PDB file of C-alpha atoms in Angstrom:
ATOM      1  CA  UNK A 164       0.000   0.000   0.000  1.00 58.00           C
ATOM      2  CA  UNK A 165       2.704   2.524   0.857  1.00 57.00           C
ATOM      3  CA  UNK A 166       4.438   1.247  -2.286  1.00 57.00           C
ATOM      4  CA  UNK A 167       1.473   2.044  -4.225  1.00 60.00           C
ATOM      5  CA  UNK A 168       1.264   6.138  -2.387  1.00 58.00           C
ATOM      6  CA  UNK A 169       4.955   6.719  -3.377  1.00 61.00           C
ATOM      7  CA  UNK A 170       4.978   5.317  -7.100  1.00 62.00           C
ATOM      8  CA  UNK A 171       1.788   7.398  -7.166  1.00 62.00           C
ATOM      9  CA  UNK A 172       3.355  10.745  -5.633  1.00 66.00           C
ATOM     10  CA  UNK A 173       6.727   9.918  -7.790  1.00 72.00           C
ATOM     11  CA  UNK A 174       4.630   9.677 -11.255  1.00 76.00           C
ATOM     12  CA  UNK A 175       3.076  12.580 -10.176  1.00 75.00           C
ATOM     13  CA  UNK A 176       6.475  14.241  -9.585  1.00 79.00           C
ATOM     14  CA  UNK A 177       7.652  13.163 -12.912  1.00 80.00           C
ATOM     15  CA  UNK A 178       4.448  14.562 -14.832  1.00 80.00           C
ATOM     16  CA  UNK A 179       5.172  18.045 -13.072  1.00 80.00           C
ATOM     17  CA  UNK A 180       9.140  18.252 -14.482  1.00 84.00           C
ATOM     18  CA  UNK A 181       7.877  16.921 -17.661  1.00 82.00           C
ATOM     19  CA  UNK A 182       5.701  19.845 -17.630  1.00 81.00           C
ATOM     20  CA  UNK A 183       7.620  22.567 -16.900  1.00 80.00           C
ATOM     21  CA  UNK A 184      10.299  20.989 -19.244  1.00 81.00           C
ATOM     22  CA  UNK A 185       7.544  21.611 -22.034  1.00 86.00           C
ATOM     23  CA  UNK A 186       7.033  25.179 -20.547  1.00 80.00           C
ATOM     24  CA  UNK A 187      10.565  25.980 -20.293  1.00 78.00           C
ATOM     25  CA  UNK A 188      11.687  24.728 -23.920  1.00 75.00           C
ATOM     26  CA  UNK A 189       8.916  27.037 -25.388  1.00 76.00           C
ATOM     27  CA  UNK A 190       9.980  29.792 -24.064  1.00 69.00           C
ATOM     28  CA  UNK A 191      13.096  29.729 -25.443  1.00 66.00           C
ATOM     29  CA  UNK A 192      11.917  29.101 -28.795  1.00 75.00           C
ATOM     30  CA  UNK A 193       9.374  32.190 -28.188  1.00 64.00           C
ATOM     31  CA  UNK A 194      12.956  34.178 -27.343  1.00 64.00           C
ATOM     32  CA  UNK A 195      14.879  33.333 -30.451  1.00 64.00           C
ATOM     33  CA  UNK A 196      12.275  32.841 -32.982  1.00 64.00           C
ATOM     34  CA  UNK A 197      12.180  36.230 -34.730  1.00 59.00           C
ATOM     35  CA  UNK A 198       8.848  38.285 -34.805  1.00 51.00           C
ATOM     36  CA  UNK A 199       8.508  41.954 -35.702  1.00 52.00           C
ATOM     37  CA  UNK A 200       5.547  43.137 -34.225  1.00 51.00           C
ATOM     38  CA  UNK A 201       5.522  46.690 -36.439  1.00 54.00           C
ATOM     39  CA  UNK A 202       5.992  44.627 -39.652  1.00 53.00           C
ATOM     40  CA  UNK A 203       2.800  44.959 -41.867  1.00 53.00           C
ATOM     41  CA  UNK A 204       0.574  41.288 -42.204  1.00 65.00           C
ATOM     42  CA  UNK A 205      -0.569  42.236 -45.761  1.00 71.00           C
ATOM     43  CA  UNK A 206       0.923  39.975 -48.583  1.00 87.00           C
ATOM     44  CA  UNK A 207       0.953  42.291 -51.653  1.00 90.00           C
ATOM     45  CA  UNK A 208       1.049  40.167 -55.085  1.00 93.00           C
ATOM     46  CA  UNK A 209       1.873  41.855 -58.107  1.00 94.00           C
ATOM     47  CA  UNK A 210      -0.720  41.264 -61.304  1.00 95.00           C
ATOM     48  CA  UNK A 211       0.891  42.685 -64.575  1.00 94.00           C
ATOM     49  CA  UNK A 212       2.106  39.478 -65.748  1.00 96.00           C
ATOM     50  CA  UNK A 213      -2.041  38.208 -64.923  1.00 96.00           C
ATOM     51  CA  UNK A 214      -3.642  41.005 -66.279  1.00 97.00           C
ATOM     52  CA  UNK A 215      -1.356  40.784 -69.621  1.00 96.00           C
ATOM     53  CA  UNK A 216      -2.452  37.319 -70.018  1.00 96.00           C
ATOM     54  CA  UNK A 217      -6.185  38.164 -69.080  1.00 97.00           C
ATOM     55  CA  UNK A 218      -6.423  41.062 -71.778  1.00 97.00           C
ATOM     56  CA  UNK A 219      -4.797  38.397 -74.087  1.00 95.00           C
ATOM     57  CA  UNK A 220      -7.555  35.981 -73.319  1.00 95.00           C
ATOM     58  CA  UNK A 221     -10.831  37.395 -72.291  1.00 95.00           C
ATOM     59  CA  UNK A 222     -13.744  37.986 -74.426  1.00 94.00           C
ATOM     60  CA  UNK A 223     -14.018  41.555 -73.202  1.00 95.00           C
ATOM     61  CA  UNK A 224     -11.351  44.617 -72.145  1.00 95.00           C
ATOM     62  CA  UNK A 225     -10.412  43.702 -69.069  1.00 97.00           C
ATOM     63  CA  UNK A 226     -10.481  46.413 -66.086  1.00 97.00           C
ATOM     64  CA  UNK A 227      -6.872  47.373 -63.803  1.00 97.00           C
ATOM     65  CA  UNK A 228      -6.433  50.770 -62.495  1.00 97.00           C
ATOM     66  CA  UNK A 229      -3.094  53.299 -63.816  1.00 95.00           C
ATOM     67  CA  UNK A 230      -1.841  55.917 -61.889  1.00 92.00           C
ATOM     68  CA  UNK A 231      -3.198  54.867 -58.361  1.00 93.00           C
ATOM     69  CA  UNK A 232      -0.917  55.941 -55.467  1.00 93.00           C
ATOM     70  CA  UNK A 233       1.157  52.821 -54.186  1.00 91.00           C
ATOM     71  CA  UNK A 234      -0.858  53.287 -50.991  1.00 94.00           C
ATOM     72  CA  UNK A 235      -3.588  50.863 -52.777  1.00 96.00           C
ATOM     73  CA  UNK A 236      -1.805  47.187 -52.364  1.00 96.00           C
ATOM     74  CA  UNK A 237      -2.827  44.732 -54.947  1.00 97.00           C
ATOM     75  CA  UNK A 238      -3.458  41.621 -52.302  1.00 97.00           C
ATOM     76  CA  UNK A 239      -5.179  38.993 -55.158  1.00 97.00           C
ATOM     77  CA  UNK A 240      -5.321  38.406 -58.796  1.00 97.00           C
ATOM     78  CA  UNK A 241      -6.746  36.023 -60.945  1.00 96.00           C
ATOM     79  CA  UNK A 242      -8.521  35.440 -64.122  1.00 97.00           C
ATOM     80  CA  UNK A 243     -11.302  32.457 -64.473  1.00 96.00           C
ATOM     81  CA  UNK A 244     -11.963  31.109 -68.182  1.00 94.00           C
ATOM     82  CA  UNK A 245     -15.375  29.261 -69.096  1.00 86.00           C
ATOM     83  CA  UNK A 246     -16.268  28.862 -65.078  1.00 88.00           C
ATOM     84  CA  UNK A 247     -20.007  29.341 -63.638  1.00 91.00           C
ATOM     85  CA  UNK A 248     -20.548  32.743 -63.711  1.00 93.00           C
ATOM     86  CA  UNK A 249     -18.638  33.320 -67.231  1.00 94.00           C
ATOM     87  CA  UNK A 250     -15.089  34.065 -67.775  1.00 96.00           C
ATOM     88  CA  UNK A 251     -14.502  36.474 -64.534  1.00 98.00           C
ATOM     89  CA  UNK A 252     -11.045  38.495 -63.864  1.00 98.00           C
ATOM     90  CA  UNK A 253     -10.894  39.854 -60.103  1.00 98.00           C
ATOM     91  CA  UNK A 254      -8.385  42.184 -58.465  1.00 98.00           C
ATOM     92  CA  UNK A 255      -8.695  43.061 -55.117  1.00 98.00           C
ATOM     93  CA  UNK A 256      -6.515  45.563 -52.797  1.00 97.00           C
ATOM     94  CA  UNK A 257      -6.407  46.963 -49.329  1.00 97.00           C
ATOM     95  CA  UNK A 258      -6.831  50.447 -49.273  1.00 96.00           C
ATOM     96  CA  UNK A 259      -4.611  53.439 -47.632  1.00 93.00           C
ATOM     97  CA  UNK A 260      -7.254  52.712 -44.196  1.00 93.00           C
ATOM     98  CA  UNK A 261      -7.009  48.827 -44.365  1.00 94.00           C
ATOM     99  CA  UNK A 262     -10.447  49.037 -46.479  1.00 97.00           C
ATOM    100  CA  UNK A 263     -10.793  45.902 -48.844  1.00 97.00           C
ATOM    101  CA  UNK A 264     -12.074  46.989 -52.683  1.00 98.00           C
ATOM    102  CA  UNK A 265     -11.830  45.132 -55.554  1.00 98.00           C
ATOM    103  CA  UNK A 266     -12.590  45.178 -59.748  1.00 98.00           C
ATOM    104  CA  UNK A 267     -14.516  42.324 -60.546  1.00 98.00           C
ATOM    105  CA  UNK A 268     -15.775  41.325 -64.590  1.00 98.00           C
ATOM    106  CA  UNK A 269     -17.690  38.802 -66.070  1.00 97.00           C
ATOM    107  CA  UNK A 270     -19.592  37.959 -69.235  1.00 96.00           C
ATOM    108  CA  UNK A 271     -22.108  36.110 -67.033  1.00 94.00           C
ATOM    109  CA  UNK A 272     -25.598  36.017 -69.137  1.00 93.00           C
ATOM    110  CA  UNK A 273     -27.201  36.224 -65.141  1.00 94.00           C
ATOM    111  CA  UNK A 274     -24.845  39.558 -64.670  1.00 95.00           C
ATOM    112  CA  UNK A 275     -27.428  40.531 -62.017  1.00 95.00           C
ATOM    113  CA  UNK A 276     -26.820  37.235 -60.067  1.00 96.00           C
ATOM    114  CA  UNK A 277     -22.961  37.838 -60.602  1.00 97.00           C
ATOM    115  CA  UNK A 278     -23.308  41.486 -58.976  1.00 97.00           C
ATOM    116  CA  UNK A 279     -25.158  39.463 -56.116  1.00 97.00           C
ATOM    117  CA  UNK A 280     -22.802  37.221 -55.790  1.00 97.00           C
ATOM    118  CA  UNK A 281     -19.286  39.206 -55.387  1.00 97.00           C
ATOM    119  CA  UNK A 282     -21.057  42.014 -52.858  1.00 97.00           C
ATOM    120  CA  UNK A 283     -22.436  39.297 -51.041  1.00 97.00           C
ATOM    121  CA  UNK A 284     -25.960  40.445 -51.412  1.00 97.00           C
ATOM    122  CA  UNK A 285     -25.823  44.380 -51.976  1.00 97.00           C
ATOM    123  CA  UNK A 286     -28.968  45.353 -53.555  1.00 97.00           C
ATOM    124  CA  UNK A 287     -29.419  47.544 -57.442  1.00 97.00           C
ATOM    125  CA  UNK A 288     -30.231  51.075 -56.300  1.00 97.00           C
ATOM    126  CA  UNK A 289     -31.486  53.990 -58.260  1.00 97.00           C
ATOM    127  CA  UNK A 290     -28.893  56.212 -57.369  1.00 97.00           C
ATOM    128  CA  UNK A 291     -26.167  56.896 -60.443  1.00 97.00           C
ATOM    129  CA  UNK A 292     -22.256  57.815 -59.987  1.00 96.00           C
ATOM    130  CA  UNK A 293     -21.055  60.052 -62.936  1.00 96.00           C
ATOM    131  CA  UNK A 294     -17.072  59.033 -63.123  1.00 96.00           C
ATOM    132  CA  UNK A 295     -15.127  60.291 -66.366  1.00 90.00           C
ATOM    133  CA  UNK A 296     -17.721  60.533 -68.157  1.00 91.00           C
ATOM    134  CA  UNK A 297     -18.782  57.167 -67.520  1.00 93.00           C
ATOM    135  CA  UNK A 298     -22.583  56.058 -65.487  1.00 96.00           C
ATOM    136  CA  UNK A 299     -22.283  53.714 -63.089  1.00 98.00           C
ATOM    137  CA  UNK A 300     -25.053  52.095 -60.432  1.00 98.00           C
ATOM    138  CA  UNK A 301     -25.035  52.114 -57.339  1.00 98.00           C
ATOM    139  CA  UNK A 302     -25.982  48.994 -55.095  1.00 98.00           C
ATOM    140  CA  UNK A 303     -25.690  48.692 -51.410  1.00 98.00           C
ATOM    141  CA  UNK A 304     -25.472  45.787 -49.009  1.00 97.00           C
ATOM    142  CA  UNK A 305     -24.735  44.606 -45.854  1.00 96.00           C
ATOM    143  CA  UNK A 306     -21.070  44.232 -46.704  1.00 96.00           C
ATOM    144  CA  UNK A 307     -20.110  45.663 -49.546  1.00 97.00           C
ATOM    145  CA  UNK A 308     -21.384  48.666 -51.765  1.00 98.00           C
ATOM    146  CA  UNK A 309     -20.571  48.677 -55.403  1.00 98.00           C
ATOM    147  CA  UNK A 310     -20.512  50.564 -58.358  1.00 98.00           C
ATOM    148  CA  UNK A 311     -21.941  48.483 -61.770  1.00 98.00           C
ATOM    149  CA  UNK A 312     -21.390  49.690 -64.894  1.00 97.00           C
ATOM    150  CA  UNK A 313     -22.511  47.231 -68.088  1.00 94.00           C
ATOM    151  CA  UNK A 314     -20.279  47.658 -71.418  1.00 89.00           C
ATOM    152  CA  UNK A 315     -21.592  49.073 -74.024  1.00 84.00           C
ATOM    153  CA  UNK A 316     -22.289  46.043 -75.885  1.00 80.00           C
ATOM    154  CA  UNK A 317     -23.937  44.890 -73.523  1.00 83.00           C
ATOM    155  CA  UNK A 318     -21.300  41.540 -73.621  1.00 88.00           C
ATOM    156  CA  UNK A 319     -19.683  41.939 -69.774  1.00 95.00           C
ATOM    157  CA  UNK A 320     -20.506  43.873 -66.338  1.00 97.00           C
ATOM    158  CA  UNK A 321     -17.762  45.689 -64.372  1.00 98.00           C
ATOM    159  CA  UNK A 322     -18.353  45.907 -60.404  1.00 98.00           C
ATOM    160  CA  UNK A 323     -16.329  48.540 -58.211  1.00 98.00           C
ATOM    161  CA  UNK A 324     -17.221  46.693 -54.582  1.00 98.00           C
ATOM    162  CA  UNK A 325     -15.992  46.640 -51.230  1.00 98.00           C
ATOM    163  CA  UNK A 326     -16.095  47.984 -47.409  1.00 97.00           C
ATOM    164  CA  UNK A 327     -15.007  51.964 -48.450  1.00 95.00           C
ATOM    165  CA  UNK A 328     -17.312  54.565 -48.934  1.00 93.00           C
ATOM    166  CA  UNK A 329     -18.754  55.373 -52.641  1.00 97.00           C
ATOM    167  CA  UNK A 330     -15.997  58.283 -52.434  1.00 95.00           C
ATOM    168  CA  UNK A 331     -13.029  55.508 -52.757  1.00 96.00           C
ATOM    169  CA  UNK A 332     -15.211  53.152 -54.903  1.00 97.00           C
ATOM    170  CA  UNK A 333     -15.500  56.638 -57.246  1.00 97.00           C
ATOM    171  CA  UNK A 334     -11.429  56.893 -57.167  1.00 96.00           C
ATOM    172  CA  UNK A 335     -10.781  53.281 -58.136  1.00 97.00           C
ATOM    173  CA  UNK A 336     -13.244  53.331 -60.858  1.00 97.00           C
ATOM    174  CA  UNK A 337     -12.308  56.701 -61.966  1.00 97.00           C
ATOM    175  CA  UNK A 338      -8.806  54.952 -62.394  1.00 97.00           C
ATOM    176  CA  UNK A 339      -9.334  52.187 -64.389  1.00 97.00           C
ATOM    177  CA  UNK A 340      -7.976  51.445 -67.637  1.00 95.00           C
ATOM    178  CA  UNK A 341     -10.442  48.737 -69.477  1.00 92.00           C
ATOM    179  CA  UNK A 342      -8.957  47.943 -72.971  1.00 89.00           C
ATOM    180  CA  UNK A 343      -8.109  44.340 -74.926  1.00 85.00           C
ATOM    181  CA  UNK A 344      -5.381  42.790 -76.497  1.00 82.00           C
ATOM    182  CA  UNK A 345      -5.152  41.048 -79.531  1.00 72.00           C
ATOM    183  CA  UNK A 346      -3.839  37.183 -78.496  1.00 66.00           C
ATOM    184  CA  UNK A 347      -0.051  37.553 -80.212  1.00 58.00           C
ATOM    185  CA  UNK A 348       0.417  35.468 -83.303  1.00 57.00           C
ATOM    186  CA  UNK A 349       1.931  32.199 -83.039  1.00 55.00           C
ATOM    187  CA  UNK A 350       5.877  32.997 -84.994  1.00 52.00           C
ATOM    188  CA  UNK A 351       6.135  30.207 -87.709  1.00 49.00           C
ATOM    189  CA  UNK A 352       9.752  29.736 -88.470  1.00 49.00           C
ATOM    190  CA  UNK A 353       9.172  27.998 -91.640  1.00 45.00           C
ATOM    191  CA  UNK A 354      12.141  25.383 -92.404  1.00 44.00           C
ATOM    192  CA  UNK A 355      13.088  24.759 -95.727  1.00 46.00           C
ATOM    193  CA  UNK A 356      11.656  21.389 -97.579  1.00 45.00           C
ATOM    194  CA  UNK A 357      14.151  18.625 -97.831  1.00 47.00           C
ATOM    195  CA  UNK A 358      14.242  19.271-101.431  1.00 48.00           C
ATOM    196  CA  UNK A 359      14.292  22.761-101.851  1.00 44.00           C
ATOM    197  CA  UNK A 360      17.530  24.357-102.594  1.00 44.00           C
ATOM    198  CA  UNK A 361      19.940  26.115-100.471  1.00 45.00           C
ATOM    199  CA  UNK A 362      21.100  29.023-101.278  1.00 41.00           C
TER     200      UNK A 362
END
């Protein structure tokens, strides 16, 4: 029975160096590991190299803003061909106050459903947003507001969305550049034919 109480109070005994072992052995890692507590969480991505491509492939001029102060940090890029809602290019940044907005596109034939779906659930408003020279809609939600504009053609939609006022929705459209490129042609080095002559 006593043999019993001390293998008990000696397991116990164990557990508790074990313990502070553990305790002690993170700490130190804490110590040494590196960690700047000023340094800024936001991964910026760069998108040139994606929006060249998208312009290149999409069936529409694809929106990116020019001249906006480096201030506005890309944080995601990506271009989706032949998917649900269409073919659908989205670039979203974080804003000089740590606002999220973002350019979204799509060819969607349900461009109303596609609005819906990137402001999570803003609703079409009457009120209109004159921005060089250029009408855009506004629609409001819960969590994001936008600004909708439909091309010309008719062919694509172009939202402005996110958690900043209709003032920095207004500056992001008001910088966009929406234009196309013509997919490069293939160069065909042409070899000669085994029998023509060399010269």
């Amino acid at each position: 029975m006593a043999a019993d109480k001390k293998r008990g109070a000696q397991t116990a005994r164990d557990m508790v160096i074990s313990l502070a072992v553990i305790v002690l052995a993170a700490w130190v890692i804490y110590l040494f590991v590196p960690h700047d507590e000023s340094k800024d969480p936001v991964k910026t991505v760069g998108y040139r190299v994606e929006l060249a491509s998208a312009r290149r492939a999409a069936p529409y001029p694809v929106a990116a803003p020019r001249g906006l102060p480096d201030t506005w940090r890309a944080t995601s890029v990506r271009y989706t061909a032949d998917g649900p809602a269409g073919s659908v290019w989205h670039l979203g940044f974080i804003t000089p106050d740590d606002e999220y907005a973002a350019v979204e596109q799509s060819d969607s034939k349900r461009p109303d459903r596609f609005v819906d779906d990137v402001t999570h659930g803003a609703g079409k408003t009457a009120k209109k947003q004159r921005i060089a020279g250029e009408e855009w809609t506004r629609w409001t939600g819960p969590k994001y507001d936008a600004l909708v504009r439909t091309d010309k053609d008719g062919t694509s939609v172009t939202v402005v969305t996110g958690t900043v006022g209709f003032r920095k929705l207004g500056e992001l459209a008001g910088a966009l550049e929406i234009k196309r490129d013509e997919p490069r042609p293939r160069s065909s080095t042409a070899s000669p034919s085994p029998g023509a002559p060399r010269g």
